[in-house]
């Protein structure tokens, strides 16, 4: 991207230290970290043409909009403009002040001494699965360090968290042997990786000592559970956190081995959470403070922090976990707390795919999707992101990339607040199988008071997640779709709830079909595009796929419907073909180009 120098005469005779200023010409945001501004060609043109009604100065989290008005004047033949903004300009009516103007602590300046962007890079379990994988991770980090500052977040080595949970459960049932066997395996797995990756004797000793301490802790925790035959959520969290506490020092040591100054940091020191063990939520302000005091000085010294994903701690210091597969969430929590430029999630897929490649052949990687689309896909079963991942960055609009550790030359998928739509409107498909359709209704149903209220009271009492609801206009038939694993519970609950209402009717009113699947088509503003539904259902009809139910309009960016389980794969194939999703990949993103060239091309195109 071409940057043009563009001076804004500061409203301050001498700019306060560390002031984070940026310029935005209506919709283009270019936050920089000083008052000497750089704008790209587009923004410059826009300013020159005075199309933009105001410019924005970003000061930390606050935005102050200043009307460009007539004050905008060229000062020299060169492309330099001056916007004389003094404090009286700031007080002019018409200035939009979204938040109180505040100085940003100095760290912002010190954190980017050479204005290098800060990237949070998260590596999932398979990416750190063994020594060879960790080697790849190290190379990716080293390459990235040429252009940005990096905070690394790691998952446990693949399979480790599952084993830890199994050990915890075995401890609860008093099975010492299984517990011992699992910990022995885990120790061997980590030691094997360490012996391949680490050659320096000092590093090796340090790592061995550290692992020993962690396994001693594991032993203590499981002994407690064995003795009491009890596994509290607190103990389970303490045990399942050990995987990340083992992988982070391993990755940090591997980086050091390749000459990168690095330091493993336990997220229990950074992410402060509530006490909801197993599904803890971060306390944003405290987390931000901790990151400032713990992480920023490390970054400042040019050291790469390697942070444990998945875990945090309460204010009192008790270890918590953010929920299974929660490391993505850790990465965006830290990204938001550090005002990172981007969060990159490295896993073993090329990015967000148009559809599950196990179900349809000829899938492609989607270059860009929106937060909404990503959330919708996650909801309908595509395991792209942990469903909570986007939460921390929604306000800041931080882009998230999904990239493949095993094919780093690929561009991956960029998830942004508003991604470009693609031609046909439909961007991706997803599906959930193993569902049960429950039909509540029949002629006798009319006139029963508060049917919907009672149905939902029942589903919530049995803790059932209802994935799709549809209702006939006469209200005498209501369809619910739930996971087959809990369907019995729901049906029993409903039969109980409506027992007296239906006692005198001979007809069956609550029936179910346990072989159904939901297919969802996802795309921004899908519902607003005319003809999509017709095209989709037309194509399905031509191929004899019948639709059992259609979801009510709960989301703007998805259309979901129910088909027989046996038709799921076929339905996905038909729609994928109909909307030409296999050819989605941008032509400018040819596989031969390096990732950096591609990224720059994509950035200047957007
Ligand atoms: N290791 C944790 C899990 O397997 C967290 C993660 O991998 O994201 O659930
Ligand atoms: Mg994992």
XYZ file of C-alpha atoms and ligand atoms in Angstrom:
616
model
C 0.000 0.000 0.000
C 1.332 3.444 -0.843
C 1.406 5.823 2.005
C 1.538 9.571 1.501
C 2.877 11.900 4.061
C 0.145 14.141 5.205
C 0.590 16.561 7.974
C -1.998 17.487 10.446
C -0.942 20.432 12.435
C -1.655 19.248 15.819
C -4.054 20.983 18.102
C -1.189 20.991 20.528
C 1.896 23.086 20.133
C 3.920 20.036 20.997
C 2.201 16.720 20.521
C 1.803 14.795 23.748
C 3.925 11.730 23.984
C 2.490 8.537 22.697
C -0.537 10.143 21.194
C -2.125 7.749 18.819
C -3.471 9.594 15.898
C -4.851 8.427 12.656
C -6.847 9.683 9.842
C -9.987 8.382 8.412
C -11.604 9.719 5.344
C -15.172 8.544 5.648
C -14.985 4.854 6.044
C -11.249 4.371 5.608
C -9.497 3.940 8.835
C -5.752 4.313 9.010
C -4.761 4.474 12.599
C -1.106 5.351 12.996
C 0.771 5.940 16.114
C 1.896 9.474 15.857
C 0.671 12.784 14.723
C 2.776 12.683 11.606
C 0.195 10.967 9.510
C 0.282 8.701 6.605
C -2.740 8.254 4.427
C -3.164 6.028 1.463
C -3.854 7.275 -2.034
C -7.569 6.755 -1.765
C -7.878 8.759 1.396
C -5.637 11.439 -0.011
C -7.755 11.740 -3.122
C -10.824 11.886 -1.022
C -9.405 14.643 1.095
C -8.195 16.580 -1.900
C -11.576 16.387 -3.502
C -13.095 17.428 -0.213
C -15.589 14.679 -0.614
C -15.173 13.788 2.949
C -17.107 15.797 5.390
C -14.816 15.306 8.266
C -11.607 13.744 9.212
C -11.210 11.614 12.226
C -8.358 11.691 14.592
C -8.005 8.541 16.565
C -6.667 8.980 20.002
C -6.531 5.626 21.558
C -10.066 4.418 21.682
C -11.586 7.797 21.150
C -12.508 9.301 17.849
C -12.812 12.976 17.339
C -14.318 14.017 14.068
C -13.301 17.366 12.687
C -15.066 18.850 9.705
C -12.566 19.332 6.911
C -14.469 22.386 5.738
C -12.551 25.189 4.058
C -9.520 24.987 6.220
C -8.151 22.295 4.014
C -5.534 23.940 1.845
C -2.439 22.901 0.006
C 0.713 24.481 1.281
C 3.161 23.574 -1.376
C 3.317 22.144 -4.807
C 4.179 18.830 -3.319
C 1.395 16.655 -2.068
C 1.251 18.181 1.330
C -1.777 19.468 3.002
C -2.315 21.224 6.185
C -5.279 20.979 8.372
C -4.830 23.670 10.900
C -6.557 22.272 13.901
C -6.143 24.140 17.091
C -7.966 23.616 20.289
C -10.664 26.032 19.182
C -11.270 23.829 16.156
C -11.746 20.945 18.463
C -14.448 22.801 20.276
C -16.258 23.884 17.136
C -19.829 22.808 16.833
C -20.111 19.947 14.409
C -17.271 18.082 15.937
C -18.385 14.651 16.766
C -16.948 13.451 19.952
C -17.773 9.839 20.476
C -15.813 9.374 23.605
C -13.990 11.640 25.916
C -10.691 12.703 24.451
C -7.946 11.121 26.397
C -4.276 10.628 26.150
C -3.102 7.198 25.443
C -0.542 5.873 27.863
C 3.013 6.004 26.637
C 3.107 2.291 26.073
C 1.526 2.666 22.684
C 4.559 4.528 21.527
C 7.072 2.323 23.216
C 5.260 -0.728 22.044
C 5.748 0.201 18.393
C 9.034 2.043 18.499
C 9.477 1.657 14.781
C 5.787 1.693 14.083
C 5.754 -1.955 13.449
C 2.310 -3.474 13.553
C 1.509 -5.836 16.363
C 0.137 -9.234 15.422
C -1.240 -11.838 17.774
C -0.550 -15.236 16.243
C -2.329 -18.247 17.640
C -1.215 -21.769 16.821
C -3.692 -24.580 17.366
C -3.095 -28.084 18.695
C -2.162 -29.670 15.362
C 0.197 -26.768 14.593
C 2.202 -27.676 17.702
C 1.415 -31.390 17.413
C 5.029 -32.612 17.356
C 8.591 -31.413 16.944
C 8.342 -31.122 13.161
C 5.196 -29.002 13.422
C 6.726 -26.784 16.081
C 9.678 -26.312 13.725
C 7.277 -24.957 11.094
C 5.683 -22.673 13.672
C 9.084 -21.256 14.586
C 9.802 -20.450 10.934
C 6.437 -18.735 10.515
C 7.097 -16.587 13.573
C 10.610 -15.723 12.421
C 9.286 -14.631 9.027
C 6.598 -12.508 10.605
C 9.070 -10.814 12.942
C 10.704 -9.173 9.934
C 7.723 -6.949 9.609
C 5.808 -6.944 12.855
C 5.900 -7.441 16.552
C 4.396 -10.731 17.535
C 2.571 -12.114 20.531
C 2.271 -15.879 20.201
C -0.617 -17.833 21.708
C -0.426 -21.618 21.747
C -2.793 -24.491 22.305
C -1.768 -27.707 23.967
C -0.160 -30.267 21.616
C -2.986 -32.028 19.789
C -4.827 -34.613 21.813
C -3.264 -33.495 25.086
C -6.286 -31.713 26.536
C -8.461 -34.732 25.781
C -6.008 -36.939 27.633
C -5.857 -34.584 30.593
C -9.634 -34.569 30.835
C -9.625 -38.370 30.642
C -7.025 -38.498 33.440
C -9.134 -36.177 35.578
C -12.225 -38.359 35.051
C -10.227 -41.495 35.839
C -8.999 -39.852 39.038
C -12.573 -39.106 40.025
C -13.469 -42.756 39.637
C -10.393 -43.712 41.643
C -8.551 -45.406 38.772
C -4.934 -44.721 39.726
C -3.534 -46.930 36.983
C -5.146 -45.056 34.141
C -4.132 -41.724 35.636
C -0.523 -42.841 35.926
C -0.511 -44.285 32.415
C -1.864 -41.075 30.866
C 0.635 -38.834 32.632
C 3.453 -41.148 31.623
C 2.386 -40.901 27.981
C 2.103 -37.151 28.169
C 5.516 -36.829 29.714
C 7.056 -39.001 26.995
C 5.314 -36.998 24.261
C 6.640 -33.665 25.536
C 10.103 -34.956 26.299
C 10.383 -36.460 22.823
C 9.496 -33.132 21.193
C 11.884 -31.262 23.495
C 14.802 -33.577 22.769
C 14.399 -33.054 19.016
C 13.905 -29.299 19.209
C 16.261 -28.206 21.946
C 19.988 -28.776 21.756
C 21.431 -26.263 24.137
C 22.180 -28.026 27.403
C 21.140 -25.074 29.523
C 17.797 -24.751 27.746
C 17.257 -28.480 28.031
C 17.903 -28.448 31.774
C 15.588 -25.520 32.264
C 12.812 -27.154 30.280
C 13.212 -30.484 32.034
C 12.953 -28.797 35.412
C 9.868 -26.912 34.326
C 8.139 -30.022 32.987
C 8.991 -31.894 36.147
C 7.283 -29.186 38.200
C 4.190 -29.318 36.033
C 3.925 -33.102 36.221
C 4.405 -32.909 39.970
C 1.489 -30.514 40.108
C -0.554 -32.882 37.921
C 0.218 -35.669 40.326
C -0.875 -33.645 43.331
C -4.123 -32.561 41.707
C -5.067 -36.060 40.609
C -4.165 -37.541 44.015
C -6.604 -35.107 45.586
C -9.351 -36.156 43.195
C -8.579 -39.862 43.730
C -8.738 -39.491 47.502
C -11.988 -37.566 47.511
C -13.490 -39.386 44.534
C -14.597 -35.976 43.485
C -13.746 -33.798 40.544
C -14.828 -30.213 41.053
C -14.972 -27.882 38.046
C -12.087 -26.043 39.680
C -9.877 -29.127 39.786
C -10.863 -30.104 36.263
C -9.753 -26.664 35.062
C -6.477 -26.929 36.938
C -5.775 -30.322 35.368
C -6.882 -29.454 31.844
C -4.811 -26.249 31.874
C -1.600 -28.262 32.078
C -1.407 -28.952 28.326
C -0.924 -25.304 27.438
C 1.404 -24.819 30.376
C 3.596 -27.527 28.840
C 3.397 -26.421 25.209
C 4.149 -22.709 25.749
C 7.616 -23.225 27.301
C 8.383 -25.801 24.613
C 7.572 -23.370 21.793
C 9.418 -20.542 23.562
C 12.501 -22.724 23.931
C 12.292 -23.788 20.280
C 12.223 -20.111 19.279
C 15.221 -19.384 21.490
C 17.039 -22.282 19.891
C 16.602 -20.581 16.510
C 17.858 -17.284 17.856
C 14.569 -15.573 18.669
C 14.428 -14.008 22.105
C 11.259 -15.387 23.628
C 9.544 -15.979 26.915
C 6.733 -18.327 27.909
C 4.038 -16.465 29.811
C 1.198 -18.095 31.648
C -2.121 -16.506 30.674
C -3.141 -16.811 34.313
C -1.010 -13.681 34.719
C -2.758 -11.884 31.863
C -6.347 -12.928 31.340
C -8.445 -12.180 34.405
C -11.744 -14.035 34.305
C -14.884 -14.585 36.317
C -15.088 -17.748 38.394
C -17.209 -19.724 35.926
C -14.905 -22.729 35.673
C -14.988 -24.505 32.339
C -16.481 -21.543 30.508
C -14.889 -18.504 32.107
C -15.397 -15.026 30.687
C -12.694 -12.382 30.696
C -12.874 -9.204 32.760
C -11.813 -6.741 30.104
C -10.436 -3.833 32.084
C -8.349 -5.943 34.418
C -7.053 -7.994 31.507
C -6.028 -4.839 29.666
C -4.205 -3.571 32.735
C -2.371 -6.859 33.184
C -1.364 -6.920 29.531
C 0.002 -3.421 29.858
C 2.082 -4.229 32.886
C 3.123 -7.776 31.998
C 3.249 -8.030 28.211
C 4.183 -4.586 26.989
C 7.543 -4.428 28.780
C 8.417 -7.809 27.278
C 7.521 -6.607 23.781
C 9.410 -3.422 24.377
C 12.551 -5.389 25.029
C 12.100 -7.114 21.685
C 11.157 -10.433 23.253
C 8.423 -12.602 21.785
C 5.926 -13.608 24.467
C 4.556 -17.125 24.042
C 1.290 -17.171 25.934
C -0.736 -20.204 26.954
C -4.091 -20.280 25.165
C -7.307 -21.629 26.672
C -6.659 -20.543 30.264
C -6.938 -17.580 32.569
C -7.323 -17.004 36.271
C -9.781 -15.372 38.590
C -8.879 -12.207 40.434
C -7.865 -14.426 43.319
C -5.523 -16.373 41.056
C -7.500 -19.597 40.608
C -6.903 -21.187 37.225
C -9.910 -21.126 34.884
C -10.470 -22.317 31.319
C -12.394 -20.522 28.608
C -14.123 -23.638 27.274
C -12.907 -26.379 24.949
C -11.071 -25.086 21.900
C -10.866 -21.759 23.671
C -7.416 -20.744 22.454
C -8.868 -18.764 19.546
C -10.792 -16.831 22.142
C -7.585 -16.254 24.150
C -5.986 -14.809 21.021
C -8.733 -12.285 20.369
C -8.958 -11.366 24.055
C -5.249 -10.525 23.978
C -5.547 -8.881 20.561
C -8.228 -6.553 21.887
C -6.382 -5.858 25.138
C -3.226 -4.914 23.230
C -4.960 -3.009 20.397
C -3.259 -5.389 18.013
C -3.258 -4.693 14.323
C -4.432 -8.201 13.456
C -5.038 -11.586 14.992
C -3.870 -14.545 12.934
C -5.224 -17.975 13.758
C -2.949 -20.680 12.424
C -4.472 -24.114 12.167
C -4.454 -27.017 9.747
C -6.954 -25.692 7.218
C -6.353 -23.249 4.379
C -8.892 -20.822 5.759
C -12.648 -20.736 5.799
C -13.807 -23.121 3.109
C -16.943 -22.804 1.034
C -18.168 -26.108 2.429
C -16.847 -29.080 4.389
C -14.424 -30.820 1.971
C -15.349 -34.205 3.426
C -18.835 -33.718 2.024
C -18.300 -31.914 -1.262
C -15.385 -32.029 -3.660
C -13.942 -28.986 -5.409
C -14.313 -26.608 -2.491
C -12.449 -23.318 -2.361
C -11.046 -21.069 0.321
C -13.020 -17.889 0.855
C -10.676 -14.887 0.610
C -12.714 -12.648 2.825
C -15.740 -13.029 5.044
C -17.479 -10.774 7.505
C -17.768 -11.198 11.252
C -21.455 -11.974 10.739
C -20.834 -14.635 8.175
C -18.139 -16.263 10.284
C -20.374 -16.307 13.346
C -23.211 -17.788 11.337
C -20.969 -20.529 9.975
C -19.699 -21.352 13.443
C -23.270 -21.620 14.672
C -24.195 -24.062 11.940
C -21.473 -26.481 12.742
C -18.520 -25.345 10.626
C -15.626 -25.592 13.031
C -13.983 -22.456 11.749
C -13.699 -20.554 14.970
C -14.678 -20.987 18.542
C -18.092 -19.278 18.627
C -16.923 -16.658 21.121
C -13.796 -15.715 19.192
C -15.252 -12.636 17.565
C -16.672 -11.102 20.702
C -13.577 -9.247 21.906
C -12.846 -7.649 18.526
C -16.319 -6.604 17.452
C -15.870 -3.097 18.775
C -12.365 -2.541 17.525
C -13.000 -4.191 14.164
C -9.627 -5.937 14.328
C -9.216 -8.241 11.320
C -8.758 -11.933 12.002
C -6.970 -14.217 9.593
C -7.327 -17.971 9.401
C -4.226 -19.531 7.908
C -2.653 -22.918 7.452
C 0.569 -23.706 9.332
C 1.225 -26.508 6.866
C 0.704 -24.329 3.792
C 1.865 -20.887 4.900
C 2.271 -19.767 1.295
C -1.525 -19.673 1.021
C -3.285 -16.438 1.767
C -5.929 -17.780 4.108
C -9.187 -16.070 4.939
C -9.530 -12.594 6.317
C -12.452 -11.965 8.630
C -13.383 -8.309 8.805
C -16.339 -6.290 10.064
C -17.671 -5.821 6.534
C -16.266 -8.145 3.954
C -16.825 -7.792 0.275
C -19.853 -9.730 -0.867
C -19.348 -12.144 -3.705
C -21.352 -12.234 -6.889
C -24.084 -14.707 -6.143
C -24.734 -13.691 -2.556
C -24.161 -17.156 -1.108
C -20.637 -17.403 0.263
C -20.467 -20.628 2.180
C -22.537 -23.612 3.162
C -22.629 -25.588 6.289
C -24.625 -28.428 7.646
C -25.367 -30.272 10.833
C -26.405 -33.892 10.723
C -27.684 -36.187 13.462
C -30.653 -34.060 14.248
C -34.200 -34.869 15.201
C -37.269 -33.074 13.988
C -39.974 -32.933 16.630
C -43.461 -32.044 15.491
C -45.859 -30.813 18.092
C -49.405 -30.431 16.874
C -52.447 -31.830 15.197
C -56.076 -30.814 15.027
C -56.558 -31.016 18.776
C -53.812 -28.526 19.284
C -55.758 -25.426 18.377
C -57.017 -23.617 21.402
C -54.455 -24.867 23.883
C -53.279 -21.705 25.590
C -49.717 -20.454 25.353
C -48.416 -23.371 23.312
C -45.155 -21.703 22.274
C -44.391 -20.480 25.775
C -44.893 -23.949 27.187
C -42.802 -25.602 24.490
C -39.871 -23.325 25.207
C -40.280 -23.668 28.934
C -39.935 -27.409 28.416
C -36.923 -27.230 26.121
C -35.163 -24.936 28.525
C -36.033 -27.150 31.506
C -34.359 -30.109 29.778
C -31.498 -27.837 28.625
C -32.064 -28.470 24.961
C -30.576 -26.185 22.355
C -33.233 -25.639 19.694
C -31.519 -25.216 16.344
C -34.473 -24.450 14.152
C -38.129 -23.675 14.681
C -40.897 -23.455 12.173
C -44.572 -23.013 12.621
C -47.516 -23.372 10.300
C -49.642 -20.277 9.955
C -52.662 -22.024 11.456
C -50.472 -22.561 14.518
C -51.537 -26.141 14.807
C -48.143 -27.558 13.932
C -44.857 -26.502 15.392
C -41.580 -28.060 14.302
C -38.480 -28.029 16.457
C -35.085 -29.349 15.547
C -32.722 -30.550 18.260
C -29.641 -32.707 18.408
C -30.578 -36.409 18.306
C -28.549 -36.988 21.447
C -31.084 -35.087 23.530
C -34.217 -35.681 21.481
C -35.647 -38.340 23.824
C -35.447 -35.941 26.709
C -37.266 -33.236 24.783
C -40.019 -35.526 23.511
C -40.636 -36.938 26.987
C -40.696 -33.450 28.462
C -43.205 -32.238 25.897
C -45.463 -35.259 26.332
C -45.463 -34.577 30.045
C -46.133 -30.873 29.622
C -49.094 -31.386 27.303
C -50.353 -34.633 28.870
C -53.554 -33.287 30.300
C -54.352 -31.135 27.275
C -54.074 -34.057 24.952
C -55.469 -36.783 27.169
C -58.829 -37.019 25.427
C -57.481 -36.968 21.929
C -56.799 -40.270 20.319
C -54.358 -38.846 17.783
C -50.638 -38.663 18.346
C -49.644 -35.049 18.795
C -45.982 -35.212 19.482
C -44.059 -37.099 16.856
C -40.474 -37.147 15.759
C -38.190 -38.006 12.894
C -34.649 -38.667 13.953
C -32.981 -38.713 10.556
C -32.781 -35.103 9.542
C -30.105 -32.511 8.873
C -29.950 -28.734 8.662
C -28.332 -27.158 5.663
C -27.476 -23.488 5.900
C -26.419 -21.094 3.167
C -24.502 -18.157 4.542
C -23.839 -14.785 2.981
C -24.060 -11.179 4.077
C -27.562 -9.722 3.506
C -28.646 -12.957 1.908
C -32.238 -12.395 2.771
C -32.277 -9.054 1.043
C -31.129 -10.401 -2.310
C -34.106 -11.255 -4.427
C -34.219 -14.539 -6.213
C -31.730 -16.390 -4.000
C -34.275 -18.552 -2.270
C -35.981 -19.352 -5.542
C -32.710 -20.273 -7.187
C -31.647 -22.434 -4.273
C -34.898 -24.302 -3.810
C -35.409 -24.544 -7.585
C -32.073 -26.325 -7.931
C -32.900 -28.687 -5.074
C -36.294 -29.431 -6.562
C -34.802 -30.278 -9.955
C -32.706 -32.892 -8.217
C -35.551 -34.279 -6.118
C -34.333 -33.077 -2.774
C -37.340 -32.220 -0.696
C -37.264 -29.617 1.987
C -38.889 -30.622 5.236
C -38.920 -27.240 6.951
C -37.517 -23.765 6.482
C -36.166 -21.697 9.338
C -37.880 -18.539 10.386
C -36.103 -15.336 9.473
C -33.862 -15.164 12.467
C -30.715 -14.078 10.699
C -30.123 -11.708 7.840
C -27.149 -13.593 6.617
C -28.274 -17.165 6.475
C -31.031 -19.252 5.016
C -31.385 -22.598 6.664
C -33.628 -25.502 5.959
C -34.182 -29.063 6.902
C -33.687 -32.104 4.706
C -33.621 -35.837 5.293
C -30.229 -36.917 6.582
C -29.659 -38.943 3.426
C -30.139 -35.841 1.302
C -27.689 -33.629 3.205
C -24.612 -34.299 1.104
C -26.575 -34.072 -2.121
C -28.179 -30.767 -1.078
C -24.777 -29.262 -0.304
C -23.370 -30.430 -3.635
C -26.302 -28.989 -5.560
C -26.157 -25.570 -3.940
C -22.366 -25.437 -4.085
C -22.611 -26.036 -7.829
C -25.585 -23.744 -8.379
C -23.772 -20.751 -6.854
C -20.414 -21.691 -8.385
C -18.740 -21.646 -5.007
C -15.911 -23.849 -6.248
C -14.637 -20.908 -8.259
C -14.790 -18.412 -5.450
C -11.072 -17.872 -4.973
C -9.899 -14.459 -6.148
C -8.045 -14.623 -9.446
C -5.394 -12.214 -8.121
C -4.583 -14.695 -5.432
C -2.678 -17.135 -7.547
C -0.976 -19.876 -5.633
C 2.412 -18.945 -7.042
C 2.546 -15.576 -5.319
C 4.055 -15.308 -1.922
C 1.721 -14.664 0.920
C 3.067 -11.179 1.506
C 2.519 -10.124 -2.104
C -0.951 -11.549 -1.933
C -1.714 -9.811 1.279
C -0.528 -6.493 -0.074
C -2.541 -7.017 -3.246
C -5.612 -7.844 -1.227
C -5.089 -4.879 1.050
C -4.679 -2.356 -1.706
C -7.685 -3.828 -3.482
C -9.887 -3.378 -0.434
N -6.303 -27.244 24.292
C -7.652 -26.762 24.430
C -8.625 -27.774 23.876
O -8.207 -28.714 23.241
C -7.866 -25.431 23.846
C -7.605 -25.318 22.367
O -6.975 -26.181 21.776
O -8.051 -24.346 21.778
O -9.794 -27.628 24.086
Mg -7.104 -28.299 20.919
